[in-house]
Short mmCIF file of C-alpha atoms in Angstrom, two decimals:
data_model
loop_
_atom_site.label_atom_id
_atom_site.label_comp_id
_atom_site.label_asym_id
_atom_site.label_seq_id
_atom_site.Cartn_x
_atom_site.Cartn_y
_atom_site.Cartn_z
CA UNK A 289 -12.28 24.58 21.27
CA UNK A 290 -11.37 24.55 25.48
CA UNK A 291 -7.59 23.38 24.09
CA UNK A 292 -6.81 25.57 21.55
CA UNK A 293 -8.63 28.85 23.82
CA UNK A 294 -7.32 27.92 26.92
CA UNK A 295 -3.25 27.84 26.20
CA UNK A 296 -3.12 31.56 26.21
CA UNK A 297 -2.96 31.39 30.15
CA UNK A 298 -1.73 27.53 30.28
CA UNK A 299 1.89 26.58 30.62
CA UNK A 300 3.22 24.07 27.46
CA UNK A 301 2.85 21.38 30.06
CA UNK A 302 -0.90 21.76 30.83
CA UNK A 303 -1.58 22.62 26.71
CA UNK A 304 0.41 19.32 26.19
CA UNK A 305 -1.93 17.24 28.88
CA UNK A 306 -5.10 18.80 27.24
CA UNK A 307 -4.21 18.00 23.81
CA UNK A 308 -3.37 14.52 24.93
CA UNK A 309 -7.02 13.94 26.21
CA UNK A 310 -8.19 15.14 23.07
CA UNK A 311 -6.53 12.33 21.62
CA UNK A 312 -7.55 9.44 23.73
CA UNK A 313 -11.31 10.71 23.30
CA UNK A 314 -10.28 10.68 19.44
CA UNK A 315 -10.01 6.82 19.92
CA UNK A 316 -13.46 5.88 20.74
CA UNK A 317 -14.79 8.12 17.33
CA UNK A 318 -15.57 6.12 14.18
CA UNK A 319 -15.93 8.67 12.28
CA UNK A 320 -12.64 9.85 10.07
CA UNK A 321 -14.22 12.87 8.69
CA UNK A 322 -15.32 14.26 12.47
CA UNK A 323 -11.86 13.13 13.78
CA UNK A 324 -10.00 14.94 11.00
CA UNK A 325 -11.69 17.85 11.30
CA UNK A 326 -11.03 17.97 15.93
CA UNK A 327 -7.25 17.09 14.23
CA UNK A 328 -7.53 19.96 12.34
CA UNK A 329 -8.76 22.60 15.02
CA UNK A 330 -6.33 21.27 17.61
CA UNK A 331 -3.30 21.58 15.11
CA UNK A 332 -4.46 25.42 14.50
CA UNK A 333 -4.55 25.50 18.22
CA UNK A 334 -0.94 24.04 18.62
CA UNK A 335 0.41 25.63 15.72
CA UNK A 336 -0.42 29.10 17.32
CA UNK A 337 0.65 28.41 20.86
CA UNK A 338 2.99 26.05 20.92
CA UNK A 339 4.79 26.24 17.91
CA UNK A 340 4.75 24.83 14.61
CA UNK A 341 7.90 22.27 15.56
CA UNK A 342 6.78 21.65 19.02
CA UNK A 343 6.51 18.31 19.74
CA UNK A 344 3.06 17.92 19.95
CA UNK A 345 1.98 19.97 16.83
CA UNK A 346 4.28 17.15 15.10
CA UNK A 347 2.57 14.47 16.26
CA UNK A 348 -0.62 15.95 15.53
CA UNK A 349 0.49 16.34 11.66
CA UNK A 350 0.92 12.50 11.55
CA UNK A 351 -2.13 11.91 13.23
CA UNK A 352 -3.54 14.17 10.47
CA UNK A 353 -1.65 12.27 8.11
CA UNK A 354 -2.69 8.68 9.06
CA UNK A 355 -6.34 10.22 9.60
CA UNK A 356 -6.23 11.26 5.84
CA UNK A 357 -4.94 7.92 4.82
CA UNK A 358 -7.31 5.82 6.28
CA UNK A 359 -10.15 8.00 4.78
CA UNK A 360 -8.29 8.01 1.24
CA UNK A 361 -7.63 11.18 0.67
CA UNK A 362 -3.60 10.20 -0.52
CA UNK A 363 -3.26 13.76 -1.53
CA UNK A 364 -3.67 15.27 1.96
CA UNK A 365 -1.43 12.20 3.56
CA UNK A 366 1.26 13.20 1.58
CA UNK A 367 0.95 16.54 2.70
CA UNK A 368 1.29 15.96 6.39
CA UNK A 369 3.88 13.31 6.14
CA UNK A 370 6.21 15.64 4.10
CA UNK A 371 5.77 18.56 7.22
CA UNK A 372 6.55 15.31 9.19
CA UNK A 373 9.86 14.47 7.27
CA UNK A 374 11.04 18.51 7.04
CA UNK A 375 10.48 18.01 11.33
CA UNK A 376 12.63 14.97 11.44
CA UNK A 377 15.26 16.22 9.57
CA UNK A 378 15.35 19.82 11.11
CA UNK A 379 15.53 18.19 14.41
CA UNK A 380 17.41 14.65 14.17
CA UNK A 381 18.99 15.12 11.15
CA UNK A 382 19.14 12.93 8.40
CA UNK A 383 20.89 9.92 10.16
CA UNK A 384 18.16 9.12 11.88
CA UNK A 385 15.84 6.24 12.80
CA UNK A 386 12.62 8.53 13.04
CA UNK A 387 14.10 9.97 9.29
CA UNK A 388 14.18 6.66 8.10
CA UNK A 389 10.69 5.61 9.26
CA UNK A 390 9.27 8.82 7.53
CA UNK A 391 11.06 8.21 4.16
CA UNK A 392 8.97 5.20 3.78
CA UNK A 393 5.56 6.57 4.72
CA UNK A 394 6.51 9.16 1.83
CA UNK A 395 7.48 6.72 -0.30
CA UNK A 396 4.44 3.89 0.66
CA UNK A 397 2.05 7.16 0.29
CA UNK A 398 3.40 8.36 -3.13
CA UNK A 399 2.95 4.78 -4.55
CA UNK A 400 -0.45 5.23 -3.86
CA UNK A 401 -0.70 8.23 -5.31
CA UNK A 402 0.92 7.33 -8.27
CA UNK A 403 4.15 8.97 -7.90
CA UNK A 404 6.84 6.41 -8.61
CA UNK A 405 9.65 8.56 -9.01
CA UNK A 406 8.97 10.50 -5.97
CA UNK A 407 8.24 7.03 -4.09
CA UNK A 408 11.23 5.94 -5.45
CA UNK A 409 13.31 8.43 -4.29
CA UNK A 410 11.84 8.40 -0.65
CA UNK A 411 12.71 4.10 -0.86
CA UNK A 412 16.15 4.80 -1.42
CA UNK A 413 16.13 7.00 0.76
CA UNK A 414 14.90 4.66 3.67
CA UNK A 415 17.21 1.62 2.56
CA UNK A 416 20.10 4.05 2.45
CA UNK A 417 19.96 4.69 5.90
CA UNK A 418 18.04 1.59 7.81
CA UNK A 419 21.42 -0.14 5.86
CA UNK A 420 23.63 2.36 7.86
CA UNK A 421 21.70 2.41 10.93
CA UNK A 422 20.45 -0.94 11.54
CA UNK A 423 22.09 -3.32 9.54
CA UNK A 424 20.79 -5.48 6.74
CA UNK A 425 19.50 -8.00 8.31
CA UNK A 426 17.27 -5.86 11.00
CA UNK A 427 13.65 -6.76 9.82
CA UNK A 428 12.91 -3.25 9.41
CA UNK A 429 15.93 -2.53 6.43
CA UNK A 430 14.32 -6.17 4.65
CA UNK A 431 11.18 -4.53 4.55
CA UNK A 432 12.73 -2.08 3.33
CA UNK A 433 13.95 -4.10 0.43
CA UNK A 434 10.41 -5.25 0.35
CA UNK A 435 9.06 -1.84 -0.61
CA UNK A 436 11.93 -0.95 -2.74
CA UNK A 437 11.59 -3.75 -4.49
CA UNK A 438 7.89 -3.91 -5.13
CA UNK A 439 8.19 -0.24 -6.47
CA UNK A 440 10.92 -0.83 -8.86
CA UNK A 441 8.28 -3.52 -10.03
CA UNK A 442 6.19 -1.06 -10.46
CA UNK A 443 8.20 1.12 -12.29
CA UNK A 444 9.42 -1.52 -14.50
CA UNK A 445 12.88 -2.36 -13.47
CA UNK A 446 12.33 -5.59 -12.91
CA UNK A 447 16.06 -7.12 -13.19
CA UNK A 448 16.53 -4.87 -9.84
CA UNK A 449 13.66 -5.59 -7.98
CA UNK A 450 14.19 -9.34 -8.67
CA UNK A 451 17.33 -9.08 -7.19
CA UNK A 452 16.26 -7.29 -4.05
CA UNK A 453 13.21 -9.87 -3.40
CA UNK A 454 15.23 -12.30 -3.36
CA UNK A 455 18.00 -10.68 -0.98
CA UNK A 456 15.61 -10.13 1.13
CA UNK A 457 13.87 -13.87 0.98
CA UNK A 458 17.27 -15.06 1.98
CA UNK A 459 17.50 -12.65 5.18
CA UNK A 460 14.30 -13.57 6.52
CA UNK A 461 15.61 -17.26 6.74
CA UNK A 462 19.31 -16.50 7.42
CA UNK A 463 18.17 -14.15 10.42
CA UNK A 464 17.34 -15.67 13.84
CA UNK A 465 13.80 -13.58 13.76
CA UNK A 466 10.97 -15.87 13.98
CA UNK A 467 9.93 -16.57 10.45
CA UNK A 468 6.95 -13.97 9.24
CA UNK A 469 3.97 -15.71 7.34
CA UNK A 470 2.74 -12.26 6.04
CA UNK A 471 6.32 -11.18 5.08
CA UNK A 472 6.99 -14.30 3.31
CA UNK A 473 3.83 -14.64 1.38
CA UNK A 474 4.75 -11.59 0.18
CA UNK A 475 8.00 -12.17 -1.21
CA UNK A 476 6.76 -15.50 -2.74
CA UNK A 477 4.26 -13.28 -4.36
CA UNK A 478 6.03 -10.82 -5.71
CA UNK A 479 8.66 -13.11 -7.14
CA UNK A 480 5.57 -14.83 -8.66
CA UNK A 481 4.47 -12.26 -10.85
CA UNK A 482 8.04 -11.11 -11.85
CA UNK A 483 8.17 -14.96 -13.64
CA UNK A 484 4.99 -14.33 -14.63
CA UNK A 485 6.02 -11.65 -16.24
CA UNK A 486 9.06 -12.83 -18.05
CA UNK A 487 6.31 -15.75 -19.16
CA UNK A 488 8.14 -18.28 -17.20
CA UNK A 489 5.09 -19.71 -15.98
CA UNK A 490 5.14 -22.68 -13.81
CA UNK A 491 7.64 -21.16 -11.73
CA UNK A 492 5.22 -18.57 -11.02
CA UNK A 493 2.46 -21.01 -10.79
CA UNK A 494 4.88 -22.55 -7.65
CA UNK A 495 5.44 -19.15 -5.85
CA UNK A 496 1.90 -18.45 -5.93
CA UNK A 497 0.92 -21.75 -4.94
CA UNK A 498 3.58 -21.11 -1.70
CA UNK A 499 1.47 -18.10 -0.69
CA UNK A 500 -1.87 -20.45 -0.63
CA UNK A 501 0.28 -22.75 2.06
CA UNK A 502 -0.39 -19.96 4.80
CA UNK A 503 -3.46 -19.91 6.41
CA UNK A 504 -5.44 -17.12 4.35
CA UNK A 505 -7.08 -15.36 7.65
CA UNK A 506 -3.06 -14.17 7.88
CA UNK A 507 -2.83 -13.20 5.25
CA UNK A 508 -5.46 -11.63 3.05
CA UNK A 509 -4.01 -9.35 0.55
CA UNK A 510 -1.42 -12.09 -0.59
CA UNK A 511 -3.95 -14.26 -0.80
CA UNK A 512 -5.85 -12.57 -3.16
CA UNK A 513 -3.30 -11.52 -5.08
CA UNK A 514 -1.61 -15.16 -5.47
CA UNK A 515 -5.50 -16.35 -6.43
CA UNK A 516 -4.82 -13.84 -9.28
CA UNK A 517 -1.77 -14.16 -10.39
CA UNK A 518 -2.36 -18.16 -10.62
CA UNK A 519 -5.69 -16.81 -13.02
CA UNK A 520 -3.42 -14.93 -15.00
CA UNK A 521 -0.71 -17.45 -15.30
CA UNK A 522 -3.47 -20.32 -16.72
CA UNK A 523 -4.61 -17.49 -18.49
CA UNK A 524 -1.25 -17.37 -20.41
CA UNK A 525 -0.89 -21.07 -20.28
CA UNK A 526 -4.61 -21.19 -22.50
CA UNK A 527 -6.48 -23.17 -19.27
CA UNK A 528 -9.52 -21.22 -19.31
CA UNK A 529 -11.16 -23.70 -16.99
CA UNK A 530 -8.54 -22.87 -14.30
CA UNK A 531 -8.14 -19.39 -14.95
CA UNK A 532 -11.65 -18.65 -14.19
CA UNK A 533 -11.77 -21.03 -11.44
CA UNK A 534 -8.83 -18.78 -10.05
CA UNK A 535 -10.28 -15.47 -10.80
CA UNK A 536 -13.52 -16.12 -9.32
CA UNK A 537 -11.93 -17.21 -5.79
CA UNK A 538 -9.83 -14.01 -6.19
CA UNK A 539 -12.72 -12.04 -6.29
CA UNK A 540 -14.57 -13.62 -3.96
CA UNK A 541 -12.00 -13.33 -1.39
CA UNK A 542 -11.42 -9.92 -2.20
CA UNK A 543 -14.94 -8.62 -1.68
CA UNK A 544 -14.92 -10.72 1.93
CA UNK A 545 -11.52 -9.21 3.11
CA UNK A 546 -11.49 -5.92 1.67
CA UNK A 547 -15.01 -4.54 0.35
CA UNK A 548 -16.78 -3.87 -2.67
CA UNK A 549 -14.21 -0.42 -3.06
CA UNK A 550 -11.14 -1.37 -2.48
CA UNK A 551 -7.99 -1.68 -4.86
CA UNK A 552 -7.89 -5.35 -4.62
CA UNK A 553 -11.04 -5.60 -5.54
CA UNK A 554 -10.55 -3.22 -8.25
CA UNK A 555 -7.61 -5.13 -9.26
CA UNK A 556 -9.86 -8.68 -8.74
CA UNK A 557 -12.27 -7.68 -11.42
CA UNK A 558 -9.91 -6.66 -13.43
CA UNK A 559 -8.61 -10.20 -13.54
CA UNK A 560 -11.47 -11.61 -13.94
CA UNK A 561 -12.63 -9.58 -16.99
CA UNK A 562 -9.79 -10.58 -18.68
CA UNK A 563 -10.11 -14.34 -18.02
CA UNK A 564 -13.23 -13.91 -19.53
CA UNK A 565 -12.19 -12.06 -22.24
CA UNK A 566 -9.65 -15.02 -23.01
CA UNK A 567 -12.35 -18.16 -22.68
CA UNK A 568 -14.10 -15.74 -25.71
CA UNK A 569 -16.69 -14.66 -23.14
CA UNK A 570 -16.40 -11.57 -24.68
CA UNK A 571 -20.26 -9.65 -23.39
CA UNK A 572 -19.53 -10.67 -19.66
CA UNK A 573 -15.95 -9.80 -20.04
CA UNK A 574 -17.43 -6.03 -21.02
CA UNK A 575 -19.58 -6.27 -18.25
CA UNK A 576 -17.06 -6.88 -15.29
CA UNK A 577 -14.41 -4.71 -16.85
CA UNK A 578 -17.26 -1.93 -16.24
CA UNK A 579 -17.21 -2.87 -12.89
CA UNK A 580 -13.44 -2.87 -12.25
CA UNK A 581 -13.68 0.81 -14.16
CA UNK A 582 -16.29 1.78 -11.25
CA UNK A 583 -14.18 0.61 -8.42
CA UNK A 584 -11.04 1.52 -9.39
CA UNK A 585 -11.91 5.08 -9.77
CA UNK A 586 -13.65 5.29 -6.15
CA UNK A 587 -10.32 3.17 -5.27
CA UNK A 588 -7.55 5.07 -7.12
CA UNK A 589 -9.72 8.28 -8.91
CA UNK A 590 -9.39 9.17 -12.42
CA UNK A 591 -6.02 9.61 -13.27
CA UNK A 592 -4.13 6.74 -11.55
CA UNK A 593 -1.79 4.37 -13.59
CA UNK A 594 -4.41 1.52 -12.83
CA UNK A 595 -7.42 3.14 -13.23
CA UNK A 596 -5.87 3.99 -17.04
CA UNK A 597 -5.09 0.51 -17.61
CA UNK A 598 -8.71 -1.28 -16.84
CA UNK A 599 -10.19 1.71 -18.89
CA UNK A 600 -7.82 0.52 -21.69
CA UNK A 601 -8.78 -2.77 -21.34
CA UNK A 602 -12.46 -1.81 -21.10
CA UNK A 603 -11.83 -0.01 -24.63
CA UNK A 604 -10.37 -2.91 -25.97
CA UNK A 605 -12.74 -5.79 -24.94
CA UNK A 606 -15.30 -3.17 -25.97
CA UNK A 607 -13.92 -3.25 -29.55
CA UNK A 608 -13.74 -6.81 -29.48
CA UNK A 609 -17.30 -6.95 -29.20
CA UNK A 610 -18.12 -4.55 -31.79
CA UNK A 611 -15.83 -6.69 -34.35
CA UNK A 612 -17.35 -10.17 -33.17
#
């Protein structure tokens, strides 16, 4: 309330210093929905003294943005990043690294919310120019191809993302960067469940088994998701025994790493419903596909593409039952 009353008589320097403190008192709040709403007020503050494309009233709009993010709200990330991106390219133009960088927040975000074709968009966006800018071997265009890549996944192009993974797998040992556990685990991942989804399955079972070689405190999220795609590949291969064994662990780790909310989680029980489902454990099956329905709404809400798909398998195990 001092900042955004007191720049009437300031100069843009002293506003500037006072907003600044603001911030670094922002850092020692854990609290998302107080510091959102003190992002907020100073924003209304900036935006009617400084400017709405001053400098600061920018950076306070991706504050706002990863504020939003971290509390979930997608929506309202989006939002803020896109008054980011119209900044960037008013100011540096589209050739630009800052451009770049915001393309693939907006893409990253819109994946999240669902969007593909928007994210998509945004992802070519970013390779276009980190290509032209940086080079394609700068770790910042291969992750890039990373996020391209796992989109077009997403989307179902999977010839193209295939071929982008694995560009990108052979920069990151071509280049003289030090080699990135995280990064590779995920490309070993990702190329896992694109043979795992072509049914070629003990390739799959390899790249997933590559992810396990990192130490797992490095790399969580691959973890968990290589714990599930090995379920899902026994699954297919009619190894109950392992399958379970795998989604179980998946879960487990999940919950540990990530909470009981969380879309890996989510995605977890998921897997682990339908390894039931397969070993003709048909009641418990029901049961945790309930329980990935709960968590991917609180992860995802209603309406996202995953959310649809456990409900649909929650339908369909249900109907199983009723049959049996």
């Amino acid at each position: 309330t001092t900042a955004t009353t007191s720049t009437n008589t300031n100069t843009e320097e002293q506003a500037t210093r006072l907003f600044e403190s603001i911030y670094s008192v922002l850092c020692s709040i854990d609290d998302s929905a107080l510091t959102i709403k003190i992002l907020e007020k100073c924003l209304e503050g900036q935006s009617q003294y400084l400017g709405e494309h001053h400098r600061a009233t920018v950076a306070t709009c991706d504050r706002l943005a990863h504020a939003y993010e971290e509390s979930g709200e997608v929506d309202m990330a989006v939002e803020y990043t896109g008054t980011v991106l119209q900044h960037n390219l008013m100011t540096s133009g589209e050739m630009h690294v800052d451009t770049a960088d915001t393309y693939a927040r907006v893409g990253r975000l819109c994946v999240l919310q669902g969007d593909l074709p928007a994210a998509l968009d945004a992802l070519r966006r970013c390779v276009t120019l980190r290509e032209a800018l940086l080079g394609d071997a700068h770790r910042d265009t291969i992750a890039a191809y990373d996020q391209l890549a796992q989109a077009l996944l997403m989307a179902g192009d999977v010839s193209t993302a295939e071929q982008l993974f694995q560009k990108a797998l052979h920069l990151k040992f071509a280049g003289p960067l030090p080699r990135d556990s995280a990064s590779l685990a995920s490309s070993y991942l990702a190329l896992g469940r694109i043979c795992l989804q072509r049914l070629d399955l003990d390739l799959a079972i390899d790249y997933f088994n590559r992810v396990l070689q990192f130490p797992v405190w490095e790399i969580q999220a691959e973890t968990v998701g290589a714990l599930s795609g090995l379920a899902e590949a026994h699954t297919r291969k009619d190894d109950d025994e392992q399958a379970l064994f795998y989604a179980t662990k998946a879960l487990e780790n999940a919950i540990l790493a990530f909470g009981d909310t969380s879309p890996r989680t989510a995605s977890a029980s998921n897997t682990l419903a339908m390894a039931l489902l397969a070993a003709d454990r048909k009641e418990e099956a029901v049961a945790q596909f309930r329980v990935a329905m709960e968590r991917a709404v609180l992860a995802y809400g209603e309406t996202h593409p995953e959310t649809l798909q456990i409900r649909m398998n929650l339908e369909q195990a249900l109907a199983d039952v009723v049959v049996s």
